[in-house]
Coordinates of C-alpha atoms in Angstrom, one line a residue:
Chain A
X1 CA -10.5 -2.3 -18.3
X2 CA -12.1 -4.3 -15.5
X3 CA -10.8 -3.9 -12.0
X4 CA -11.8 -4.5 -8.2
X5 CA -12.4 -1.2 -6.6
X6 CA -13.0 -0.2 -2.9
X7 CA -16.3 1.6 -2.6
X8 CA -16.3 2.1 1.1
X9 CA -15.6 0.3 4.5
X10 CA -16.4 -3.5 3.8
X11 CA -17.4 -2.7 0.3
X12 CA -15.8 -3.8 -3.1
X13 CA -17.2 -3.8 -6.5
X14 CA -16.2 -4.5 -10.1
X15 CA -15.8 -1.2 -12.1
X16 CA -14.8 -0.4 -15.5
X17 CA -11.6 1.9 -15.3
X18 CA -9.4 3.6 -17.7
X19 CA -6.6 1.6 -19.3
X20 CA -3.2 2.6 -17.6
X21 CA -0.6 3.9 -20.0
X22 CA 3.1 4.8 -20.0
X23 CA 3.4 8.3 -18.1
X24 CA 7.1 8.4 -16.9
X25 CA 10.0 7.2 -19.1
X26 CA 10.7 4.2 -16.9
X27 CA 7.4 2.8 -16.8
X28 CA 6.0 -0.6 -18.1
X29 CA 2.5 -1.7 -18.6
X30 CA 1.9 -5.3 -17.2
X31 CA -1.1 -7.4 -18.3
X32 CA -2.1 -9.2 -14.9
X33 CA -2.3 -12.8 -15.1
X34 CA -2.7 -13.6 -11.3
X35 CA -3.4 -11.3 -8.4
X36 CA -3.8 -12.7 -4.7
X37 CA -5.8 -11.6 -1.7
X38 CA -3.5 -10.5 1.1
X39 CA -4.2 -10.4 4.8
X40 CA -3.3 -6.6 4.8
X41 CA -6.0 -5.9 2.2
X42 CA -8.5 -6.8 4.8
X43 CA -7.2 -3.8 7.1
X44 CA -7.7 -1.4 4.4
X45 CA -11.0 -2.7 3.1
X46 CA -12.3 -2.5 6.8
X47 CA -11.3 0.8 7.1
X48 CA -8.6 0.2 9.7
X49 CA -5.8 2.0 7.6
X50 CA -7.0 5.4 6.5
X51 CA -6.6 7.4 3.3
X52 CA -8.3 5.0 0.9
X53 CA -10.9 6.8 -1.5
X54 CA -13.8 5.5 -3.3
X55 CA -13.0 3.9 -6.7
X56 CA -9.3 3.0 -5.6
X57 CA -8.3 -0.4 -7.3
X58 CA -6.9 -2.5 -4.5
X59 CA -4.5 -5.7 -4.8
X60 CA -0.6 -5.6 -4.4
X61 CA 0.5 -9.3 -4.7
X62 CA 0.7 -10.1 -8.5
X63 CA 2.4 -11.3 -11.5
X64 CA 1.9 -10.8 -15.4
X65 CA 3.2 -10.1 -18.8
X66 CA 4.7 -7.0 -20.1
X67 CA 2.8 -5.3 -23.0
X68 CA 4.4 -2.0 -23.1
X69 CA 7.5 -0.1 -22.0
X70 CA 8.7 3.7 -21.7
X71 CA 11.7 4.8 -23.6
X72 CA 14.0 4.6 -20.7
X73 CA 13.4 0.9 -20.1
X74 CA 16.3 -1.2 -21.0
X75 CA 16.3 -4.8 -19.4
X76 CA 12.5 -5.6 -19.5
X77 CA 11.0 -6.4 -23.1
X78 CA 7.5 -6.6 -24.2
X79 CA 6.1 -10.0 -23.8
X80 CA 8.3 -10.9 -20.8
X81 CA 6.7 -12.8 -17.8
X82 CA 7.4 -11.0 -14.8
X83 CA 6.6 -10.8 -11.1
X84 CA 6.6 -7.5 -9.1
X85 CA 7.3 -6.9 -5.5
X86 CA 4.5 -5.0 -3.9
X87 CA 6.6 -2.1 -2.5
X88 CA 7.7 0.3 -5.5
X89 CA 11.5 1.1 -5.4
X90 CA 13.2 3.5 -7.5
X91 CA 16.7 1.6 -7.4
X92 CA 18.9 4.6 -7.0
X93 CA 18.1 6.5 -3.6
X94 CA 20.2 6.0 -0.4
X95 CA 17.7 3.4 0.9
X96 CA 17.5 1.4 -2.3
X97 CA 21.2 1.2 -2.5
X98 CA 21.4 0.0 0.9
X99 CA 18.9 -2.7 0.0
X100 CA 16.2 -1.3 2.1
X101 CA 13.8 -1.1 -0.9
X102 CA 10.4 -0.6 0.9
X103 CA 12.0 2.6 2.5
X104 CA 12.5 4.1 -1.0
X105 CA 12.7 8.0 -1.0
X106 CA 11.3 8.5 -4.5
X107 CA 8.3 6.5 -5.3
X108 CA 5.6 8.0 -3.1
X109 CA 4.0 10.9 -4.8
X110 CA 2.0 11.7 -1.5
X111 CA 4.5 12.3 1.3
X112 CA 2.5 14.8 2.9
X113 CA 0.0 12.2 3.9
X114 CA 2.7 9.9 5.5
X115 CA 5.1 12.5 7.0
X116 CA 2.7 13.6 9.6
X117 CA 2.2 10.0 10.9
X118 CA 5.6 8.4 10.5
X119 CA 7.8 11.2 10.3
X120 CA 9.1 10.5 6.9
X121 CA 7.5 9.1 3.8
X122 CA 8.3 5.4 2.8
X123 CA 8.1 3.4 -0.6
X124 CA 4.7 3.5 -2.3
X125 CA 2.8 0.2 -2.5
X126 CA 0.6 -0.9 -5.2
X127 CA -3.3 -0.5 -4.4
X128 CA -2.7 0.1 -0.7
X129 CA -4.1 3.6 0.3
X130 CA -3.0 7.3 -0.7
X131 CA -0.7 7.5 2.3
X132 CA 1.2 4.6 0.5
X133 CA 1.1 6.6 -2.8
X134 CA -2.3 6.0 -4.2
X135 CA -1.2 3.9 -7.1
X136 CA -3.8 1.7 -8.6
X137 CA -3.5 -1.7 -7.5
X138 CA -3.3 -5.4 -9.3
X139 CA -6.9 -6.5 -9.2
X140 CA -7.3 -5.3 -12.8
X141 CA -6.6 -6.5 -16.3
X142 CA -3.6 -4.0 -16.5
X143 CA -1.3 -2.2 -14.2
X144 CA 1.3 0.5 -14.5
X145 CA 4.7 -0.3 -13.2
X146 CA 7.2 2.6 -12.4
X147 CA 11.0 2.0 -12.9
X148 CA 10.3 -1.2 -14.6
X149 CA 13.9 -2.3 -14.8
X150 CA 14.0 -2.3 -11.1
X151 CA 10.7 -3.6 -10.1
X152 CA 9.9 -6.2 -12.7
X153 CA 11.7 -9.6 -12.1
X154 CA 11.8 -12.2 -14.9
X155 CA 10.1 -15.5 -14.3
X156 CA 11.8 -18.5 -15.3
X157 CA 9.8 -20.4 -18.1
X158 CA 9.2 -23.6 -16.4
X159 CA 7.7 -22.2 -13.3
X160 CA 3.9 -22.0 -13.1
X161 CA 1.9 -18.9 -12.1
X162 CA 0.9 -20.4 -8.6
X163 CA 4.5 -21.3 -7.9
X164 CA 5.5 -17.4 -8.5
X165 CA 2.5 -15.2 -7.7
X166 CA 2.7 -15.2 -3.7
X167 CA 6.5 -14.4 -3.8
X168 CA 5.5 -11.0 -4.8
X169 CA 4.6 -10.1 -1.1
X170 CA 3.8 -12.9 1.2
X171 CA 6.8 -15.0 0.0
X172 CA 9.2 -12.3 0.4
X173 CA 7.8 -11.1 3.6
X174 CA 8.3 -14.5 5.2
X175 CA 11.7 -14.9 3.8
X176 CA 12.8 -11.5 5.0
X177 CA 11.4 -12.7 8.5
X178 CA 13.4 -15.7 8.5
X179 CA 16.5 -13.7 7.5
X180 CA 15.8 -11.2 10.4
X181 CA 15.7 -13.9 12.7
X182 CA 19.6 -14.5 12.2
X183 CA 19.0 -18.4 12.5
X184 CA 21.9 -20.2 14.1
X185 CA 22.4 -24.1 14.2
X186 CA 20.2 -25.7 16.7
X187 CA 17.7 -22.6 16.8
X188 CA 14.1 -23.1 17.4
X189 CA 11.9 -20.7 15.5
X190 CA 8.3 -20.1 16.6
X191 CA 5.9 -18.6 14.0
X192 CA 2.6 -16.8 14.9
X193 CA 0.3 -17.3 12.0
X194 CA -0.3 -19.9 9.2
X195 CA -1.5 -17.6 6.4
X196 CA 0.7 -16.8 3.4
X197 CA 3.3 -15.0 5.4
X198 CA 3.4 -17.3 8.3
X199 CA 3.7 -20.3 6.1
X200 CA 6.4 -18.5 3.9
X201 CA 8.5 -17.8 7.2
X202 CA 8.2 -21.4 8.3
X203 CA 9.4 -22.7 4.9
X204 CA 12.1 -20.0 4.9
X205 CA 13.3 -20.7 8.5
X206 CA 13.8 -24.4 7.5
X207 CA 15.8 -23.2 4.4
X208 CA 18.2 -21.0 6.5
X209 CA 18.9 -23.9 8.9
X210 CA 16.3 -24.0 11.9
X211 CA 16.6 -26.9 13.9
X212 CA 12.8 -26.7 14.6
X213 CA 9.7 -24.6 13.7
X214 CA 6.8 -24.4 15.7
X215 CA 3.6 -22.7 14.1
X216 CA 0.8 -21.3 16.1
X217 CA -2.9 -20.7 14.6
X218 CA -6.4 -21.6 15.3
X219 CA -7.7 -22.8 11.9
X220 CA -7.2 -26.7 11.3
X221 CA -6.7 -26.5 7.8
X222 CA -4.1 -23.9 8.0
X223 CA -2.2 -25.9 10.8
X224 CA -2.4 -29.1 8.8
X225 CA -0.8 -27.1 5.8
X226 CA 2.1 -26.3 8.1
X227 CA 2.5 -29.8 9.4
X228 CA 2.0 -31.5 6.0
X229 CA 3.5 -29.2 3.4
X230 CA 6.2 -27.4 5.8
X231 CA 7.1 -29.8 8.3
X232 CA 6.3 -27.6 11.3
X233 CA 5.3 -28.6 14.7
X234 CA 1.9 -27.0 15.6
X235 CA 0.1 -25.3 18.4
X236 CA -3.8 -24.7 18.0
X237 CA -3.8 -21.8 20.6
X238 CA -7.5 -22.3 21.1
X239 CA -6.9 -25.8 22.5
X240 CA -4.2 -24.9 25.2
X241 CA -4.3 -22.7 28.2
X242 CA -1.1 -20.8 27.6
X243 CA 0.8 -20.7 24.3
X244 CA 3.8 -19.3 26.3
X245 CA 3.8 -22.3 28.6
X246 CA 3.6 -24.7 25.7
X247 CA 6.3 -23.1 24.0
X248 CA 8.6 -23.0 27.0
X249 CA 8.0 -26.7 27.6
X250 CA 8.4 -27.7 24.0
X251 CA 12.0 -26.1 24.1
X252 CA 13.3 -27.6 27.3
X253 CA 12.7 -24.6 29.3
X254 CA 14.5 -22.2 27.2
X255 CA 11.9 -20.5 25.0
X256 CA 12.1 -20.2 21.1
X257 CA 15.5 -18.5 20.0
X258 CA 13.4 -16.4 17.4
X259 CA 9.6 -15.5 17.4
X260 CA 8.1 -14.4 14.3
X261 CA 5.0 -12.6 14.4
X262 CA 2.8 -13.0 11.0
X263 CA -0.6 -12.0 12.0
X264 CA -1.1 -8.1 12.2
X265 CA -3.7 -5.8 13.7
X266 CA -6.7 -7.9 13.2
X267 CA -5.6 -10.8 15.3
X268 CA -7.9 -13.2 17.1
X269 CA -6.9 -14.3 20.4
X270 CA -8.2 -15.5 23.8
X271 CA -8.6 -14.2 27.2
X272 CA -8.8 -10.9 28.8
X273 CA -6.1 -9.1 26.8
X274 CA -7.9 -10.0 23.6
X275 CA -11.3 -8.7 25.0
X276 CA -9.7 -5.5 26.0
X277 CA -8.2 -4.9 22.3
X278 CA -11.5 -6.0 20.7
X279 CA -13.4 -3.5 22.6
X280 CA -11.0 -0.6 22.1
X281 CA -10.7 -1.3 18.3
X282 CA -14.3 -1.4 17.9
X283 CA -14.6 1.9 19.6
X284 CA -11.6 3.1 17.3
X285 CA -9.5 3.9 20.4
X286 CA -6.6 2.1 19.1
X287 CA -6.5 0.2 15.7
X288 CA -4.8 -3.1 16.9
X289 CA -5.6 -6.4 18.4
X290 CA -2.2 -7.6 19.7
X291 CA -2.6 -11.0 21.3
X292 CA 0.3 -12.7 19.2
X293 CA 2.7 -10.0 19.5
X294 CA 2.4 -9.9 23.2
X295 CA 2.7 -13.8 23.4
X296 CA 5.6 -13.6 21.2
X297 CA 7.4 -11.2 23.3
X298 CA 6.7 -13.1 26.4
X299 CA 7.5 -16.5 24.9
X300 CA 11.0 -15.6 23.3
X301 CA 14.1 -16.7 25.0
X302 CA 16.2 -14.1 27.0
X303 CA 18.3 -12.2 24.2
X304 CA 16.3 -13.7 21.3
X305 CA 14.9 -12.0 18.3
X306 CA 11.4 -10.7 17.8
X307 CA 10.5 -10.4 14.3
X308 CA 7.2 -8.3 13.4
X309 CA 5.8 -9.0 10.0
X310 CA 2.2 -8.2 10.5
X311 CA 0.8 -4.9 9.8
X312 CA 0.2 -2.6 12.8
X313 CA -1.0 0.9 13.4
X314 CA -1.3 1.8 17.2
X315 CA -1.3 -0.4 19.9
X316 CA -1.4 0.0 23.7
X317 CA -0.4 -2.4 26.6
X318 CA 2.6 -3.1 24.4
X319 CA 5.2 -4.8 26.7
X320 CA 8.3 -2.5 26.4
X321 CA 9.6 -3.7 29.7
X322 CA 9.6 -7.4 28.9
X323 CA 11.6 -6.4 25.6
X324 CA 14.1 -4.3 27.7
X325 CA 14.7 -6.8 30.6
X326 CA 15.0 -9.7 28.3
X327 CA 17.3 -8.1 25.9
X328 CA 15.3 -8.8 22.9
X329 CA 16.3 -7.7 19.4
X330 CA 13.2 -6.4 17.2
X331 CA 13.6 -6.6 13.6
X332 CA 10.8 -5.5 11.4
X333 CA 9.9 -3.8 7.9
X334 CA 7.5 -3.7 5.2
X335 CA 9.3 -6.3 3.1
X336 CA 12.2 -5.5 1.0
X337 CA 11.0 -7.9 -1.8
X338 CA 13.7 -6.7 -4.3
X339 CA 16.4 -7.9 -2.1
X340 CA 15.1 -11.6 -2.0
X341 CA 13.0 -12.1 -5.4
X342 CA 16.0 -13.6 -7.2
X343 CA 16.8 -16.0 -4.4
X344 CA 13.2 -16.9 -4.0
X345 CA 12.8 -17.8 -7.7
X346 CA 16.1 -19.7 -7.5
X347 CA 14.8 -21.6 -4.4
X348 CA 11.6 -22.4 -6.4
X349 CA 13.6 -23.5 -9.5
X350 CA 15.6 -25.9 -7.5
X351 CA 12.5 -27.3 -5.9
X352 CA 13.5 -26.1 -2.4
X353 CA 10.6 -24.1 -2.2
X354 CA 7.2 -24.2 -3.7
X355 CA 4.3 -22.0 -2.2
X356 CA 1.7 -23.1 -4.7
X357 CA 0.0 -25.2 -1.9
X358 CA -1.2 -22.1 -0.5
X359 CA -3.4 -21.4 -3.4
X360 CA -6.9 -22.7 -2.3
X361 CA -9.4 -20.6 -4.4
X362 CA -9.6 -19.2 -7.7
X363 CA -12.1 -16.4 -8.8
X364 CA -12.6 -13.9 -11.8
X365 CA -12.5 -10.1 -11.1
X366 CA -16.1 -10.5 -11.1
X367 CA -16.0 -12.2 -7.7
X368 CA -14.1 -9.7 -5.5
X369 CA -16.4 -9.3 -2.7
X370 CA -17.0 -13.0 -2.6
X371 CA -13.3 -14.0 -2.8
X372 CA -12.4 -11.4 -0.1
X373 CA -15.2 -12.6 2.2
X374 CA -14.1 -16.2 2.1
X375 CA -10.5 -15.2 2.6
X376 CA -11.7 -13.1 5.7
X377 CA -13.7 -15.7 7.2
X378 CA -11.5 -18.5 6.5
X379 CA -14.2 -20.4 4.8
X380 CA -13.9 -23.5 2.9
X381 CA -10.2 -23.7 4.0
X382 CA -9.3 -20.6 2.2
X383 CA -5.6 -19.6 2.8
X384 CA -5.1 -17.7 -0.4
X385 CA -7.6 -16.5 -3.0
X386 CA -6.6 -15.4 -6.3
X387 CA -8.1 -13.4 -9.1
X388 CA -7.3 -14.4 -12.8
X389 CA -8.2 -11.2 -14.8
Chain B
X1 CA 9.4 24.9 10.5
X2 CA 7.1 27.7 10.3
X3 CA 7.5 31.1 12.3
X4 CA 5.9 34.5 12.2
X5 CA 8.6 37.3 12.6
X6 CA 7.4 38.9 15.8
X7 CA 10.2 40.5 18.1
X8 CA 11.8 43.9 17.0
X9 CA 15.1 42.7 16.6
X10 CA 14.2 40.5 14.1
X11 CA 12.1 42.9 12.2
X12 CA 15.2 45.3 12.3
X13 CA 17.3 42.5 10.7
X14 CA 15.0 41.8 7.9
X15 CA 14.4 45.7 7.3
X16 CA 18.2 46.0 7.1
X17 CA 17.9 43.5 4.0
X18 CA 14.6 44.6 2.7
X19 CA 15.3 48.4 2.5
X20 CA 11.9 49.0 0.8
X21 CA 10.0 51.7 2.5
X22 CA 6.4 51.0 3.5
X23 CA 5.1 53.5 0.9
X24 CA 7.1 52.1 -2.0
X25 CA 6.0 49.3 -4.3
X26 CA 6.4 45.9 -2.5
X27 CA 9.2 43.8 -3.8
X28 CA 9.5 40.2 -2.4
X29 CA 7.8 39.4 0.9
X30 CA 7.2 41.9 3.8
X31 CA 8.5 41.5 7.2
X32 CA 5.3 39.9 8.6
X33 CA 5.4 37.1 5.8
X34 CA 4.8 33.4 6.5
X35 CA 8.2 32.0 6.9
X36 CA 8.9 28.0 6.1
X37 CA 12.3 26.5 6.2
X38 CA 12.7 22.8 5.2
X39 CA 15.6 20.5 4.4
X40 CA 16.3 17.5 2.4
X41 CA 19.3 15.3 1.5
X42 CA 19.8 14.4 -2.1
X43 CA 22.3 12.0 -3.5
X44 CA 23.9 14.1 -6.0
X45 CA 26.5 17.0 -5.9
X46 CA 26.0 20.6 -4.7
X47 CA 26.9 21.9 -8.3
X48 CA 24.6 19.5 -10.3
X49 CA 21.5 20.3 -7.8
X50 CA 22.3 23.8 -8.1
X51 CA 22.2 23.7 -12.0
X52 CA 18.9 21.6 -11.9
X53 CA 17.1 24.2 -9.6
X54 CA 18.6 27.3 -11.5
X55 CA 16.9 25.7 -14.9
X56 CA 13.3 27.1 -15.3
X57 CA 12.2 23.8 -17.3
X58 CA 13.2 21.8 -14.3
X59 CA 11.8 24.3 -11.7
X60 CA 8.5 24.0 -13.8
X61 CA 8.5 20.1 -13.1
X62 CA 9.3 20.5 -9.5
X63 CA 6.8 23.2 -8.6
X64 CA 4.1 21.6 -10.7
X65 CA 1.9 20.4 -7.7
X66 CA 1.6 24.1 -6.7
X67 CA 1.9 26.6 -9.6
X68 CA 2.9 26.7 -13.4
X69 CA 6.3 28.3 -13.9
X70 CA 6.9 29.7 -17.4
X71 CA 10.6 31.0 -18.3
X72 CA 10.9 34.6 -19.0
X73 CA 14.6 34.7 -19.6
X74 CA 17.2 36.6 -17.7
X75 CA 16.7 34.6 -14.5
X76 CA 12.9 35.8 -14.6
X77 CA 10.1 33.3 -14.3
X78 CA 6.3 33.9 -14.3
X79 CA 4.1 31.8 -11.8
X80 CA 0.5 31.0 -11.9
X81 CA -1.2 29.3 -9.1
X82 CA -4.6 27.8 -9.5
X83 CA -7.1 28.8 -7.0
X84 CA -10.7 27.6 -6.4
X85 CA -13.7 29.0 -8.5
X86 CA -11.4 29.2 -11.4
X87 CA -9.3 32.1 -9.8
X88 CA -5.5 32.2 -10.3
X89 CA -2.8 33.9 -8.4
X90 CA 0.1 35.2 -10.6
X91 CA 3.4 36.9 -10.0
X92 CA 7.0 37.3 -11.7
X93 CA 10.0 36.2 -10.0
X94 CA 13.5 37.3 -10.4
X95 CA 16.8 35.6 -9.3
X96 CA 18.6 38.1 -7.1
X97 CA 21.8 36.2 -6.1
X98 CA 23.4 33.1 -7.7
X99 CA 26.2 31.2 -6.5
X100 CA 26.7 28.1 -8.5
X101 CA 27.2 25.0 -6.4
X102 CA 26.1 27.1 -3.3
X103 CA 23.1 29.0 -3.2
X104 CA 20.4 30.9 -5.3
X105 CA 17.8 33.5 -4.2
X106 CA 14.8 35.0 -5.7
X107 CA 12.1 37.5 -5.0
X108 CA 8.7 38.5 -6.5
X109 CA 8.5 41.6 -8.7
X110 CA 6.1 44.5 -8.1
X111 CA 2.6 43.6 -8.7
X112 CA 2.9 40.1 -7.4
X113 CA -0.5 38.7 -6.3
X114 CA 1.3 36.4 -3.8
X115 CA 4.4 38.2 -2.9
X116 CA 7.3 35.9 -2.0
X117 CA 10.9 35.6 -1.7
X118 CA 13.4 33.0 -0.6
X119 CA 16.7 31.1 -1.0
X120 CA 17.8 27.4 -1.4
X121 CA 21.2 26.6 -0.2
X122 CA 23.3 23.4 -1.0
X123 CA 26.0 22.0 1.1
X124 CA 27.9 18.6 0.9
X125 CA 26.5 16.1 3.3
X126 CA 28.7 13.6 5.4
X127 CA 30.3 10.5 3.7
X128 CA 27.9 9.0 1.1
X129 CA 24.9 11.1 2.1
X130 CA 24.9 13.5 -1.0
X131 CA 24.0 17.1 -0.5
X132 CA 21.9 18.6 2.2
X133 CA 19.4 21.1 0.3
X134 CA 17.7 23.8 2.6
X135 CA 14.7 25.6 0.9
X136 CA 13.5 28.9 2.7
X137 CA 10.4 30.5 1.4
X138 CA 8.6 33.6 2.6
X139 CA 5.1 34.3 1.4
X140 CA 2.9 37.1 2.0
X141 CA -0.6 35.5 1.6
X142 CA -3.3 37.6 0.0
X143 CA -5.3 39.1 3.0
X144 CA -2.2 40.1 5.1
X145 CA -2.6 38.9 8.8
X146 CA -5.6 36.6 8.0
X147 CA -3.4 35.5 5.0
X148 CA -2.7 32.0 6.6
X149 CA -6.4 31.2 6.6
X150 CA -6.7 32.4 2.8
X151 CA -3.7 30.1 2.0
X152 CA -5.7 27.2 3.4
X153 CA -8.9 28.1 1.5
X154 CA -6.6 28.2 -1.6
X155 CA -5.5 24.6 -0.5
X156 CA -2.2 25.6 0.1
X157 CA -0.2 24.6 3.5
X158 CA 3.1 26.1 2.9
X159 CA 5.2 23.7 5.0
X160 CA 3.6 20.8 3.2
X161 CA 3.9 22.8 -0.1
X162 CA 7.5 23.4 0.4
X163 CA 8.4 19.7 1.9
X164 CA 6.7 18.3 -1.3
X165 CA 8.6 20.5 -3.6
X166 CA 11.9 19.4 -2.1
X167 CA 10.7 15.6 -2.5
X168 CA 9.9 16.4 -6.2
X169 CA 13.3 18.0 -6.6
X170 CA 14.9 15.0 -5.0
X171 CA 13.2 12.4 -7.2
X172 CA 13.7 14.5 -10.2
X173 CA 17.6 14.8 -9.4
X174 CA 18.0 11.2 -8.3
X175 CA 15.8 9.2 -10.8
X176 CA 15.0 11.7 -13.6
X177 CA 11.4 11.3 -13.0
X178 CA 8.8 12.5 -10.6
X179 CA 6.5 10.1 -9.1
X180 CA 2.9 10.0 -10.1
X181 CA 0.2 7.6 -9.3
X182 CA -2.0 8.8 -12.2
X183 CA -3.3 5.8 -14.3
X184 CA -2.3 7.3 -17.5
X185 CA -1.1 10.6 -18.9
X186 CA -4.8 11.8 -19.7
X187 CA -6.6 10.6 -17.0
X188 CA -5.9 11.0 -13.3
X189 CA -7.4 8.8 -10.7
X190 CA -9.6 12.0 -9.5
X191 CA -10.8 12.3 -13.1
X192 CA -11.7 8.4 -13.4
X193 CA -13.5 9.1 -10.0
X194 CA -15.3 12.1 -11.1
X195 CA -16.2 10.6 -14.5
X196 CA -17.9 7.8 -12.5
X197 CA -19.9 10.0 -10.3
X198 CA -21.1 12.0 -13.3

């Protein structure tokens, strides 16, 4: 089969790879019909998250059609159209039973790579480094899905692929962020980032009853999407002196009740803090550039909630004192997509949520490098590029 | 946890258990063995976990990242560990003590190329946490005192090997499967990469 493989820092190429087949009795093989670029792919492509190996198939936000099932698969039939959350869940361990699916105890075959860094291994994620399991990713014609009954969600017939594909990761991540924000009547939610996750968090915040949502970014097309498609108020951080000051004034001097950070370690920013991060990251002294996270911490009202959805490794100059003295609650996780997928599909069926507007570019697998280059540089208004294998 | 038995008291303690004289044939691991203890919590009963661990077929699946395990009957198993340059280390292992639902111990038999011994304990955890499983392994790596380095040469870091064995045990007990990222049963990702290089 054809697949987009990582071939070194910053390099992708189309390769012929062996077709996947059933290994464990709970497996299914899915023919991928749509697979999306995700900001977190940029971190692994660019070498900020270690344990990639040459020839690894990338991609973890996807959907497709079941073409084969193992003997233990009960609920999912061949021919079924399915969407699959990025983390792989076994469905039976203590964490899965508690709804913390991305912390699954049983799907990462390489615990020895994660334990030294995190203390304990987490769930595996398709196409997302060997520390996260080393599973082949979704930018391919076919993919093997372990525990298919647990990981495959049937897609209602009337929904189009572009309404569903992003729910696999960005949609679920944003929805989880809004749930973590514990939105109460009258709440103002500020969201850093208007990519797939940030926009999903904004849509979800309104769905969960936010009075107002304020979106922060620097790319005019993305801010326009937040304003036009979601109804968010917007701040272009390159056009203001201080995002924190602007947010304070927009909220009657209170600050947002919840601040959702949906940017991650390759954030852009302005000022001395950004320059400091840029230099340290370039020298590989730390992995993260953290302007949005610091801003969110400072902007949040006293006793408010700070939700971290962006992907981080190590960051210094992290304002722990601000968090403590202001009594902030921090909520964060890799997305527990299995907890939200039914709800996300229901919202989409009822017309309450439609993430298809984020799809700006379609490519074939042959255009892997070009797709990611456009996505990374946000050229031509690129928000989410998809590959149609 | 890894420690070498160094003080004399501990040596005496071990010798009291291991009554072999230095001149006699080595059974199990000697006192200066590499000593590793690791724990994991598994959502299953102590009785059922004991019965899985006791089964040579299950043990072969659990230890497949480290060695091939063949059933010899009567609580005996034959272990083969692959080493670089086509070499192998082989040994026979015998169950010594077996208390259903509680513990099981084993030791390698005379002539073992990687002398070892150990125990696994099963203890009910609090509330809904299942069973706390503690695996204790003592190895005498080839090369004696420099054995630690030899183990690394053989691509075995004992703590990680034990920790991974427990993870595999847990996955098998909880899900009936051991996770793998291989692309299909015939071809591992490593093979695919190698084929590409060739």
